Amino acid sequence: MTDINSSKRGSSPSSPSLGGDRHRSAKAGGNPLFLRDEELRQAIELLFYAYRDFTGEPDIILAERDLGRAHHRVIYFVGRYPGMTVSHLLDILKITKQSLSRVLSQLMAEGYIRQDQGQEDRRQRLLTLTDKGAELERLLTETQRKRIARAYRNAGPEAVEGFRDVMLGIISGDADRARFENRGE
Amino acid sequence: MTDINSSKRGSSPSSPSLGGDRHRSAKAGGNPLFLRDEELRQAIELLFYAYRDFTGEPDIILAERDLGRAHHRVIYFVGRYPGMTVSHLLDILKITKQSLSRVLSQLMAEGYIRQDQGQEDRRQRLLTLTDKGAELERLLTETQRKRIARAYRNAGPEAVEGFRDVMLGIISGDADRARFENRGE
DNA sequence: GCATATATGTCAACATGACTGACATAAATT
DNA sequence: AATTTATGTCAGTCATGTTGACATATATGC
């Protein structure tokens, strides 16, 4: 594997204008929107970098088991909502049933997830993690939990509140936002 | 569409155990880690939902032009750092040069991005957006900017500070975190 | 100046995870 | 009895990542 990270902290001495021009010129021009634009761009980039790193560690663990990020998402949410239906999962992930089907079939074939017929509505297939599935879920989520815990600890409780508020504002639907009500108190 | 959210607050007659048990049981057991576990899981989910929605709108605009999210990322960062090198871009995106190459070639063929030879180091290909590229960048970034601006406005300045702090804590490398220094003051 | 390292590009093969479209089955609902 | 809903499946395609190998031009170190 090419060690592309090596170039990371060396910050390529060969790229002189790397990071200031656009902002300096806007600032120099006295553009009153400068701060706002810069602030918003930073948020965009925070989301990019944070998500990239947030998924990085689990991806490695998954790759060792020939699984991918899609499997992780399924395992995570089935662990979160034991006995959830396929529809519910589709709705959270916002992917097609064909895409989900492949991932889900693999997870059941490998013994990570179990399906039970619904009692009230026998068309439903209620999804639960097997012991093997729960173990992998813990392993994967642990890396993310640690990362978040570290960030929360360093930032402090007020920052955590602010983080939550902003993140909720970024989410589109009331339905999704509602998932976060009355749970932290 | 099925109202899966109804299942969340315990209704969903068909799936009785759908969303509360795991937490309630932990809570009932008086587990002191309950709040922390719940808090951390919420953070994990906030990241998932926020990122999903954050990329949703640009993806639609991109699809109309037969481009994808990978093209967006390149256009965004080239717009952010005009004249940046290929190495720098590789380092930010953390993908292989072969992956980047395909996307970059397409963008140049379609006239979104221009390459100029570096003056100091003539091996470098300095990347800049063309007018067409800058226009698309504005269009794409505008949707994300609006989303963030709305979230920031509703959450308030203190929340924004907290959001920043937590997001920075989630990012792995000092080098990446350093990109956010001394820019918002 | 020669050897080596670096920045970039390119060919080829492959895996993953998304998509569309079409069709099938069983169970619930009207 | 007709329709809708929950789920599954087959087939094809596309976007985006991967590894490995190799090529070229330029910069740098001795």
Tab-separated table of C-alpha atoms (C1' of nucleotides) in Angstrom:
chain	number	residue	atom	x	y	z
A	1	MET	CA	0.000	0.000	0.000
A	2	THR	CA	1.311	3.392	-0.879
A	3	ASP	CA	1.870	5.389	2.234
A	4	ILE	CA	-0.071	8.414	1.263
A	5	ASN	CA	-0.154	9.516	4.848
A	6	SER	CA	3.502	10.263	4.903
A	7	SER	CA	2.881	13.266	2.769
A	8	LYS	CA	0.308	14.344	5.281
A	9	ARG	CA	2.254	16.078	7.946
A	10	GLY	CA	5.052	17.112	5.681
A	11	SER	CA	2.476	19.227	3.965
A	12	SER	CA	4.120	19.223	0.591
A	13	PRO	CA	6.585	22.080	0.639
A	14	SER	CA	5.961	22.227	-3.035
A	15	SER	CA	2.482	23.693	-2.819
A	16	PRO	CA	2.999	27.269	-1.845
A	17	SER	CA	-0.436	28.806	-2.061
A	18	LEU	CA	-2.184	25.987	-0.440
A	19	GLY	CA	-4.945	27.168	1.762
A	20	GLY	CA	-5.172	30.813	2.018
A	21	ASP	CA	-5.727	32.635	-1.199
A	22	ARG	CA	-9.451	32.389	-1.568
A	23	HIS	CA	-10.024	33.429	1.989
A	24	ARG	CA	-7.449	36.124	2.185
A	25	SER	CA	-8.690	37.756	-0.943
A	26	ALA	CA	-12.270	37.678	0.276
A	27	LYS	CA	-11.194	38.998	3.634
A	28	ALA	CA	-9.013	41.631	2.176
A	29	GLY	CA	-11.907	42.790	0.098
A	30	GLY	CA	-13.759	43.487	3.321
A	31	ASN	CA	-16.587	41.238	2.265
A	32	PRO	CA	-18.993	41.204	5.220
A	33	LEU	CA	-20.056	37.696	4.266
A	34	PHE	CA	-16.546	36.410	4.699
A	35	LEU	CA	-16.920	35.127	8.210
A	36	ARG	CA	-20.199	33.495	7.507
A	37	ASP	CA	-18.929	31.826	4.338
A	38	GLU	CA	-15.802	30.637	6.075
A	39	GLU	CA	-17.803	29.405	9.039
A	40	LEU	CA	-20.172	27.437	6.868
A	41	ARG	CA	-17.397	25.951	4.776
A	42	GLN	CA	-15.684	24.815	7.929
A	43	ALA	CA	-18.835	23.037	8.975
A	44	ILE	CA	-19.007	21.283	5.631
A	45	GLU	CA	-15.448	20.138	6.046
A	46	LEU	CA	-15.911	19.107	9.670
A	47	LEU	CA	-18.658	16.806	8.518
A	48	PHE	CA	-16.489	15.368	5.793
A	49	TYR	CA	-13.408	14.724	7.926
A	50	ALA	CA	-15.334	13.519	10.956
A	51	TYR	CA	-17.408	11.061	8.985
A	52	ARG	CA	-14.378	9.827	7.085
A	53	ASP	CA	-12.503	9.075	10.297
A	54	PHE	CA	-15.571	7.862	12.143
A	55	THR	CA	-16.067	5.059	9.630
A	56	GLY	CA	-12.394	4.294	9.154
A	57	GLU	CA	-11.753	1.904	12.039
A	58	PRO	CA	-14.881	-0.205	11.683
A	59	ASP	CA	-14.156	-0.538	7.971
A	60	ILE	CA	-10.874	-2.272	8.782
A	61	ILE	CA	-12.496	-4.732	11.181
A	62	LEU	CA	-15.220	-5.442	8.669
A	63	ALA	CA	-12.777	-6.051	5.855
A	64	GLU	CA	-11.143	-8.820	7.896
A	65	ARG	CA	-14.481	-10.623	7.842
A	66	ASP	CA	-15.249	-9.843	4.212
A	67	LEU	CA	-17.975	-7.459	5.220
A	68	GLY	CA	-18.488	-3.825	4.329
A	69	ARG	CA	-19.929	-0.663	5.701
A	70	ALA	CA	-23.392	-1.627	4.544
A	71	HIS	CA	-23.248	-4.697	6.778
A	72	HIS	CA	-22.186	-2.551	9.670
A	73	ARG	CA	-25.179	-0.285	9.296
A	74	VAL	CA	-27.546	-3.235	9.283
A	75	ILE	CA	-25.893	-4.858	12.277
A	76	TYR	CA	-25.885	-1.588	14.134
A	77	PHE	CA	-29.556	-0.819	13.675
A	78	VAL	CA	-30.741	-4.355	14.271
A	79	GLY	CA	-28.757	-4.261	17.485
A	80	ARG	CA	-30.314	-0.964	18.357
A	81	TYR	CA	-33.872	-2.024	17.653
A	82	PRO	CA	-34.087	-5.777	18.243
A	83	GLY	CA	-37.003	-7.347	16.437
A	84	MET	CA	-37.251	-4.553	13.897
A	85	THR	CA	-38.905	-5.172	10.549
A	86	VAL	CA	-37.300	-5.041	7.143
A	87	SER	CA	-39.452	-2.028	6.243
A	88	HIS	CA	-38.247	-0.126	9.244
A	89	LEU	CA	-34.673	-0.832	8.313
A	90	LEU	CA	-35.271	0.225	4.720
A	91	ASP	CA	-36.746	3.425	5.956
A	92	ILE	CA	-33.789	4.259	8.148
A	93	LEU	CA	-31.141	3.379	5.626
A	94	LYS	CA	-32.984	4.902	2.691
A	95	ILE	CA	-31.738	2.344	0.220
A	96	THR	CA	-33.683	-0.019	-2.030
A	97	LYS	CA	-34.898	-3.353	-0.825
A	98	GLN	CA	-32.739	-5.060	-3.441
A	99	SER	CA	-29.638	-3.474	-1.991
A	100	LEU	CA	-30.659	-4.358	1.520
A	101	SER	CA	-31.627	-7.855	0.489
A	102	ARG	CA	-28.138	-8.787	-0.613
A	103	VAL	CA	-26.529	-7.516	2.552
A	104	LEU	CA	-29.154	-9.074	4.776
A	105	SER	CA	-28.949	-12.446	3.049
A	106	GLN	CA	-25.212	-12.511	3.564
A	107	LEU	CA	-25.555	-11.624	7.224
A	108	MET	CA	-28.097	-14.396	7.763
A	109	ALA	CA	-26.068	-16.922	5.810
A	110	GLU	CA	-23.053	-16.102	7.965
A	111	GLY	CA	-25.099	-16.374	11.124
A	112	TYR	CA	-24.967	-12.772	12.291
A	113	ILE	CA	-28.695	-12.139	12.051
A	114	ARG	CA	-31.823	-14.198	12.686
A	115	GLN	CA	-35.301	-13.733	11.200
A	116	ASP	CA	-38.505	-14.586	13.016
A	117	GLN	CA	-41.979	-14.414	11.648
A	118	GLY	CA	-44.090	-11.687	13.208
A	119	GLN	CA	-46.858	-12.928	15.457
A	120	GLU	CA	-49.428	-10.251	14.821
A	121	ASP	CA	-48.525	-9.726	11.184
A	122	ARG	CA	-47.101	-12.918	9.828
A	123	ARG	CA	-45.798	-11.241	6.685
A	124	GLN	CA	-43.164	-9.493	8.731
A	125	ARG	CA	-39.706	-10.882	9.287
A	126	LEU	CA	-38.477	-9.572	12.613
A	127	LEU	CA	-34.729	-9.148	12.685
A	128	THR	CA	-32.490	-9.867	15.667
A	129	LEU	CA	-28.781	-10.284	16.167
A	130	THR	CA	-27.484	-13.730	16.996
A	131	ASP	CA	-24.811	-14.029	19.665
A	132	LYS	CA	-22.229	-13.897	16.928
A	133	GLY	CA	-23.900	-10.810	15.526
A	134	ALA	CA	-24.072	-9.123	18.902
A	135	GLU	CA	-20.399	-9.809	19.453
A	136	LEU	CA	-19.435	-8.212	16.164
A	137	GLU	CA	-21.752	-5.307	16.863
A	138	ARG	CA	-19.995	-4.662	20.148
A	139	LEU	CA	-16.610	-4.871	18.513
A	140	LEU	CA	-17.529	-2.424	15.772
A	141	THR	CA	-19.496	0.011	17.860
A	142	GLU	CA	-16.843	0.007	20.538
A	143	THR	CA	-14.385	1.795	18.290
A	144	GLN	CA	-16.922	4.473	17.484
A	145	ARG	CA	-18.089	4.737	21.051
A	146	LYS	CA	-14.541	5.328	22.218
A	147	ARG	CA	-13.996	7.981	19.613
A	148	ILE	CA	-17.150	9.825	20.577
A	149	ALA	CA	-16.476	9.420	24.291
A	150	ARG	CA	-13.062	10.954	23.889
A	151	ALA	CA	-14.480	13.856	21.897
A	152	TYR	CA	-17.271	14.404	24.430
A	153	ARG	CA	-14.914	14.237	27.373
A	154	ASN	CA	-12.524	16.759	25.865
A	155	ALA	CA	-15.233	19.118	24.725
A	156	GLY	CA	-17.330	19.141	27.867
A	157	PRO	CA	-21.062	18.806	28.562
A	158	GLU	CA	-22.105	22.167	27.146
A	159	ALA	CA	-20.338	21.473	23.903
A	160	VAL	CA	-22.123	18.133	23.736
A	161	GLU	CA	-25.455	19.899	24.024
A	162	GLY	CA	-24.491	22.252	21.245
A	163	PHE	CA	-23.268	19.412	19.088
A	164	ARG	CA	-26.584	17.641	19.490
A	165	ASP	CA	-28.584	20.738	18.658
A	166	VAL	CA	-26.638	21.485	15.507
A	167	MET	CA	-26.679	17.892	14.320
A	168	LEU	CA	-30.423	17.688	14.832
A	169	GLY	CA	-30.795	20.836	12.769
A	170	ILE	CA	-28.859	19.268	9.923
A	171	ILE	CA	-31.145	16.254	9.777
A	172	SER	CA	-33.980	16.695	7.301
A	173	GLY	CA	-37.077	15.010	8.596
A	174	ASP	CA	-39.086	15.506	11.743
A	175	ALA	CA	-39.509	11.769	11.853
A	176	ASP	CA	-35.780	11.193	12.086
A	177	ARG	CA	-35.254	14.023	14.530
A	178	ALA	CA	-37.976	12.542	16.696
A	179	ARG	CA	-35.829	9.477	17.235
A	180	PHE	CA	-33.710	11.578	19.548
A	181	GLU	CA	-36.407	12.870	21.835
A	182	ASN	CA	-36.720	11.942	25.496
A	183	ARG	CA	-33.780	9.653	25.537
A	184	GLY	CA	-30.998	11.574	27.124
A	185	GLU	CA	-32.703	12.846	30.243
B	1	MET	CA	-44.900	5.125	3.103
B	2	THR	CA	-45.043	3.161	6.276
B	3	ASP	CA	-44.854	5.273	9.350
B	4	ILE	CA	-42.101	3.414	11.006
B	5	ASN	CA	-41.567	6.140	13.472
B	6	SER	CA	-44.733	5.284	15.191
B	7	SER	CA	-43.046	2.097	16.218
B	8	LYS	CA	-40.545	4.128	18.071
B	9	ARG	CA	-42.578	5.478	20.836
B	10	GLY	CA	-43.890	2.098	21.568
B	11	SER	CA	-47.034	1.982	19.509
B	12	SER	CA	-46.535	-0.367	16.572
B	13	PRO	CA	-48.847	-3.155	17.650
B	14	SER	CA	-47.114	-5.556	15.348
B	15	SER	CA	-43.659	-5.212	16.767
B	16	PRO	CA	-43.961	-5.036	20.498
B	17	SER	CA	-40.332	-4.894	21.465
B	18	LEU	CA	-39.254	-2.461	18.880
B	19	GLY	CA	-36.984	0.127	20.319
B	20	GLY	CA	-37.257	0.435	23.985
B	21	ASP	CA	-36.414	-2.830	25.614
B	22	ARG	CA	-32.699	-2.721	25.335
B	23	HIS	CA	-32.605	0.655	27.003
B	24	ARG	CA	-35.395	0.194	29.428
B	25	SER	CA	-33.992	-3.032	30.700
B	26	ALA	CA	-30.596	-1.490	31.191
B	27	LYS	CA	-32.186	1.436	32.932
B	28	ALA	CA	-34.385	-0.695	35.075
B	29	GLY	CA	-31.346	-2.671	36.085
B	30	GLY	CA	-29.946	0.534	37.467
B	31	ASN	CA	-26.940	0.259	35.210
B	32	PRO	CA	-24.930	3.423	35.784
B	33	LEU	CA	-23.575	3.137	32.262
B	34	PHE	CA	-27.032	3.456	30.774
B	35	LEU	CA	-26.944	7.170	30.189
B	36	ARG	CA	-23.486	7.084	28.784
B	37	ASP	CA	-24.238	4.210	26.433
B	38	GLU	CA	-27.413	5.859	25.263
B	39	GLU	CA	-25.672	9.170	24.852
B	40	LEU	CA	-22.900	7.672	22.783
B	41	ARG	CA	-25.282	5.684	20.613
B	42	GLN	CA	-27.223	8.820	19.925
B	43	ALA	CA	-24.058	10.485	18.750
B	44	ILE	CA	-23.351	7.607	16.417
B	45	GLU	CA	-26.819	7.917	14.967
B	46	LEU	CA	-26.668	11.680	14.713
B	47	LEU	CA	-23.607	11.283	12.565
B	48	PHE	CA	-25.312	8.710	10.396
B	49	TYR	CA	-28.527	10.642	9.817
B	50	ALA	CA	-26.859	14.009	9.448
B	51	TYR	CA	-24.361	12.783	6.908
B	52	ARG	CA	-27.024	10.912	4.988
B	53	ASP	CA	-29.171	14.016	4.668
B	54	PHE	CA	-26.244	16.329	4.192
B	55	THR	CA	-25.207	14.513	1.033
B	56	GLY	CA	-28.718	13.850	-0.227
B	57	GLU	CA	-29.440	17.087	-2.073
B	58	PRO	CA	-26.095	17.466	-3.835
B	59	ASP	CA	-26.364	13.853	-4.964
B	60	ILE	CA	-29.543	14.686	-6.878
B	61	ILE	CA	-27.989	17.674	-8.623
B	62	LEU	CA	-24.932	15.617	-9.473
B	63	ALA	CA	-26.965	12.758	-10.892
B	64	GLU	CA	-28.560	15.153	-13.398
B	65	ARG	CA	-25.094	15.795	-14.773
B	66	ASP	CA	-23.987	12.156	-14.619
B	67	LEU	CA	-21.632	12.919	-11.784
B	68	GLY	CA	-21.378	11.389	-8.335
B	69	ARG	CA	-20.374	12.231	-4.832
B	70	ALA	CA	-16.740	11.588	-5.612
B	71	HIS	CA	-16.841	14.347	-8.215
B	72	HIS	CA	-18.429	16.636	-5.680
B	73	ARG	CA	-15.638	16.108	-3.219
B	74	VAL	CA	-13.018	16.921	-5.815
B	75	ILE	CA	-14.856	20.004	-7.021
B	76	TYR	CA	-15.383	21.153	-3.476
B	77	PHE	CA	-11.773	20.904	-2.390
B	78	VAL	CA	-10.347	22.306	-5.594
B	79	GLY	CA	-12.708	25.235	-5.112
B	80	ARG	CA	-11.549	25.558	-1.546
B	81	TYR	CA	-7.849	25.427	-2.300
B	82	PRO	CA	-7.360	26.791	-5.822
B	83	GLY	CA	-4.118	25.628	-7.351
B	84	MET	CA	-3.857	22.625	-5.073
B	85	THR	CA	-1.758	19.650	-6.114
B	86	VAL	CA	-2.940	16.141	-6.835
B	87	SER	CA	-1.005	14.866	-3.815
B	88	HIS	CA	-2.734	17.246	-1.509
B	89	LEU	CA	-6.088	16.162	-2.828
B	90	LEU	CA	-5.174	12.506	-2.410
B	91	ASP	CA	-4.155	13.228	1.109
B	92	ILE	CA	-7.427	14.883	1.999
B	93	LEU	CA	-9.663	12.348	0.337
B	94	LYS	CA	-7.634	9.350	1.478
B	95	ILE	CA	-8.322	7.344	-1.647
B	96	THR	CA	-5.896	5.857	-4.145
B	97	LYS	CA	-4.519	7.850	-7.004
B	98	GLN	CA	-6.172	5.444	-9.429
B	99	SER	CA	-9.574	6.208	-7.964
B	100	LEU	CA	-8.916	9.900	-8.028
B	101	SER	CA	-7.503	9.707	-11.506
B	102	ARG	CA	-10.726	8.426	-13.009
B	103	VAL	CA	-12.830	11.107	-11.375
B	104	LEU	CA	-10.342	13.840	-12.163
B	105	SER	CA	-10.041	12.822	-15.812
B	106	GLN	CA	-13.788	12.979	-16.189
B	107	LEU	CA	-13.958	16.392	-14.609
B	108	MET	CA	-11.248	17.707	-16.902
B	109	ALA	CA	-12.793	16.136	-19.975
B	110	GLU	CA	-16.111	17.783	-19.112
B	111	GLY	CA	-14.412	21.102	-18.549
B	112	TYR	CA	-15.010	21.516	-14.836
B	113	ILE	CA	-11.361	21.524	-13.832
B	114	ARG	CA	-8.168	22.839	-15.356
B	115	GLN	CA	-4.594	21.652	-14.784
B	116	ASP	CA	-1.552	23.912	-14.875
B	117	GLN	CA	2.049	22.926	-14.530
B	118	GLY	CA	3.637	24.090	-11.303
B	119	GLN	CA	6.241	26.812	-11.673
B	120	GLU	CA	8.526	25.878	-8.838
B	121	ASP	CA	8.080	22.154	-9.236
B	122	ARG	CA	7.172	21.359	-12.787
B	123	ARG	CA	6.129	17.813	-11.950
B	124	GLN	CA	3.101	19.162	-10.186
B	125	ARG	CA	-0.259	19.629	-11.830
B	126	LEU	CA	-1.992	22.478	-10.075
B	127	LEU	CA	-5.761	22.123	-10.095
B	128	THR	CA	-8.250	24.943	-10.494
B	129	LEU	CA	-11.938	25.162	-11.233
B	130	THR	CA	-12.985	26.529	-14.593
B	131	ASP	CA	-15.914	28.947	-14.682
B	132	LYS	CA	-18.166	26.007	-15.368
B	133	GLY	CA	-16.656	24.168	-12.419
B	134	ALA	CA	-17.024	27.146	-10.125
B	135	GLU	CA	-20.651	27.470	-11.102
B	136	LEU	CA	-21.376	23.857	-10.271
B	137	GLU	CA	-19.436	24.173	-7.052
B	138	ARG	CA	-21.606	27.086	-5.993
B	139	LEU	CA	-24.748	25.220	-6.889
B	140	LEU	CA	-23.758	22.138	-4.914
B	141	THR	CA	-22.272	23.877	-1.930
B	142	GLU	CA	-25.207	26.247	-1.736
B	143	THR	CA	-27.555	23.454	-0.688
B	144	GLN	CA	-25.190	22.366	2.055
B	145	ARG	CA	-24.471	25.897	3.126
B	146	LYS	CA	-28.174	26.580	3.519
B	147	ARG	CA	-28.648	23.455	5.556
B	148	ILE	CA	-25.815	24.323	7.901
B	149	ALA	CA	-26.864	27.954	8.129
B	150	ARG	CA	-30.356	26.933	9.167
B	151	ALA	CA	-28.992	24.546	11.774
B	152	TYR	CA	-26.555	27.149	13.102
B	153	ARG	CA	-29.220	29.829	13.246
B	154	ASN	CA	-31.650	27.634	15.135
B	155	ALA	CA	-29.061	26.292	17.531
B	156	GLY	CA	-27.347	29.560	18.410
B	157	PRO	CA	-23.699	30.643	18.623
B	158	GLU	CA	-22.833	28.693	21.747
B	159	ALA	CA	-24.143	25.507	20.241
B	160	VAL	CA	-22.039	26.182	17.168
B	161	GLU	CA	-18.940	26.425	19.329
B	162	GLY	CA	-19.813	23.139	20.967
B	163	PHE	CA	-20.490	21.510	17.645
B	164	ARG	CA	-17.085	22.570	16.391
B	165	ASP	CA	-15.314	21.311	19.478
B	166	VAL	CA	-16.941	17.913	19.363
B	167	MET	CA	-16.443	17.475	15.642
B	168	LEU	CA	-12.770	18.365	15.967
B	169	GLY	CA	-12.482	15.748	18.679
B	170	ILE	CA	-13.909	13.119	16.380
B	171	ILE	CA	-11.346	13.803	13.678
B	172	SER	CA	-8.291	11.566	13.968
B	173	GLY	CA	-5.229	13.448	12.915
B	174	ASP	CA	-3.624	16.596	14.206
B	175	ALA	CA	-2.886	17.510	10.635
B	176	ASP	CA	-6.545	17.501	9.705
B	177	ARG	CA	-7.588	19.262	12.877
B	178	ALA	CA	-5.015	21.917	12.139
B	179	ARG	CA	-6.927	22.859	9.014
B	180	PHE	CA	-9.477	24.479	11.282
B	181	GLU	CA	-7.192	26.681	13.297
B	182	ASN	CA	-7.220	30.461	13.164
B	183	ARG	CA	-9.849	30.677	10.554
B	184	GLY	CA	-12.998	31.588	12.357
B	185	GLU	CA	-11.767	34.443	14.518
C	1	DG	C1'	26.568	13.535	-13.495
C	2	DC	C1'	24.422	9.535	-11.843
C	3	DA	C1'	21.404	7.330	-8.762
C	4	DT	C1'	17.395	7.720	-6.372
C	5	DA	C1'	13.178	9.643	-4.832
C	6	DT	C1'	8.965	12.103	-5.876
C	7	DA	C1'	4.701	13.695	-8.512
C	8	DT	C1'	1.892	12.163	-11.634
C	9	DG	C1'	-0.417	9.132	-15.015
C	10	DT	C1'	-2.197	4.780	-16.865
C	11	DC	C1'	-3.587	-0.142	-17.874
C	12	DA	C1'	-6.028	-4.080	-16.121
C	13	DA	C1'	-8.755	-6.751	-13.049
C	14	DC	C1'	-11.760	-6.851	-9.325
C	15	DA	C1'	-15.187	-5.957	-5.126
C	16	DT	C1'	-18.731	-3.428	-3.003
C	17	DG	C1'	-22.819	-1.231	-2.711
C	18	DA	C1'	-25.835	1.449	-4.777
C	19	DC	C1'	-29.488	1.667	-8.711
C	20	DT	C1'	-33.713	0.286	-12.053
C	21	DG	C1'	-37.173	-2.830	-13.709
C	22	DA	C1'	-39.840	-6.851	-13.562
C	23	DC	C1'	-42.017	-10.408	-11.316
C	24	DA	C1'	-43.570	-13.642	-7.284
C	25	DT	C1'	-45.729	-15.002	-2.850
C	26	DA	C1'	-48.094	-14.734	1.315
C	27	DA	C1'	-50.825	-12.357	4.344
C	28	DA	C1'	-53.625	-8.433	5.682
C	29	DT	C1'	-57.222	-5.172	4.547
C	30	DT	C1'	-61.243	-3.337	2.292
D	1	DA	C1'	-63.084	-11.269	-4.087
D	2	DA	C1'	-60.096	-7.557	-5.087
D	3	DT	C1'	-56.515	-4.841	-3.549
D	4	DT	C1'	-52.726	-3.459	-0.835
D	5	DT	C1'	-48.728	-4.458	1.918
D	6	DA	C1'	-44.416	-6.889	3.434
D	7	DT	C1'	-41.094	-9.332	1.691
D	8	DG	C1'	-38.089	-11.772	-1.611
D	9	DT	C1'	-35.644	-12.536	-5.979
D	10	DC	C1'	-33.606	-12.410	-10.769
D	11	DA	C1'	-31.052	-9.721	-14.009
D	12	DG	C1'	-28.479	-5.943	-15.547
D	13	DT	C1'	-26.019	-1.596	-14.742
D	14	DC	C1'	-23.260	2.108	-12.634
D	15	DA	C1'	-20.200	4.554	-9.339
D	16	DT	C1'	-16.509	4.232	-6.508
D	17	DG	C1'	-13.387	2.117	-4.172
D	18	DT	C1'	-9.320	-1.517	-4.224
D	19	DT	C1'	-4.479	-3.920	-5.686
D	20	DG	C1'	-0.609	-4.536	-8.690
D	21	DA	C1'	2.380	-3.291	-12.289
D	22	DC	C1'	4.556	-0.133	-15.034
D	23	DA	C1'	5.871	4.608	-17.320
D	24	DT	C1'	7.532	9.435	-17.500
D	25	DA	C1'	9.239	13.695	-16.106
D	26	DT	C1'	11.408	16.242	-12.767
D	27	DA	C1'	13.804	17.139	-8.478
D	28	DT	C1'	17.319	16.048	-5.178
D	29	DG	C1'	21.390	13.998	-2.899
D	30	DC	C1'	25.996	12.452	-3.169
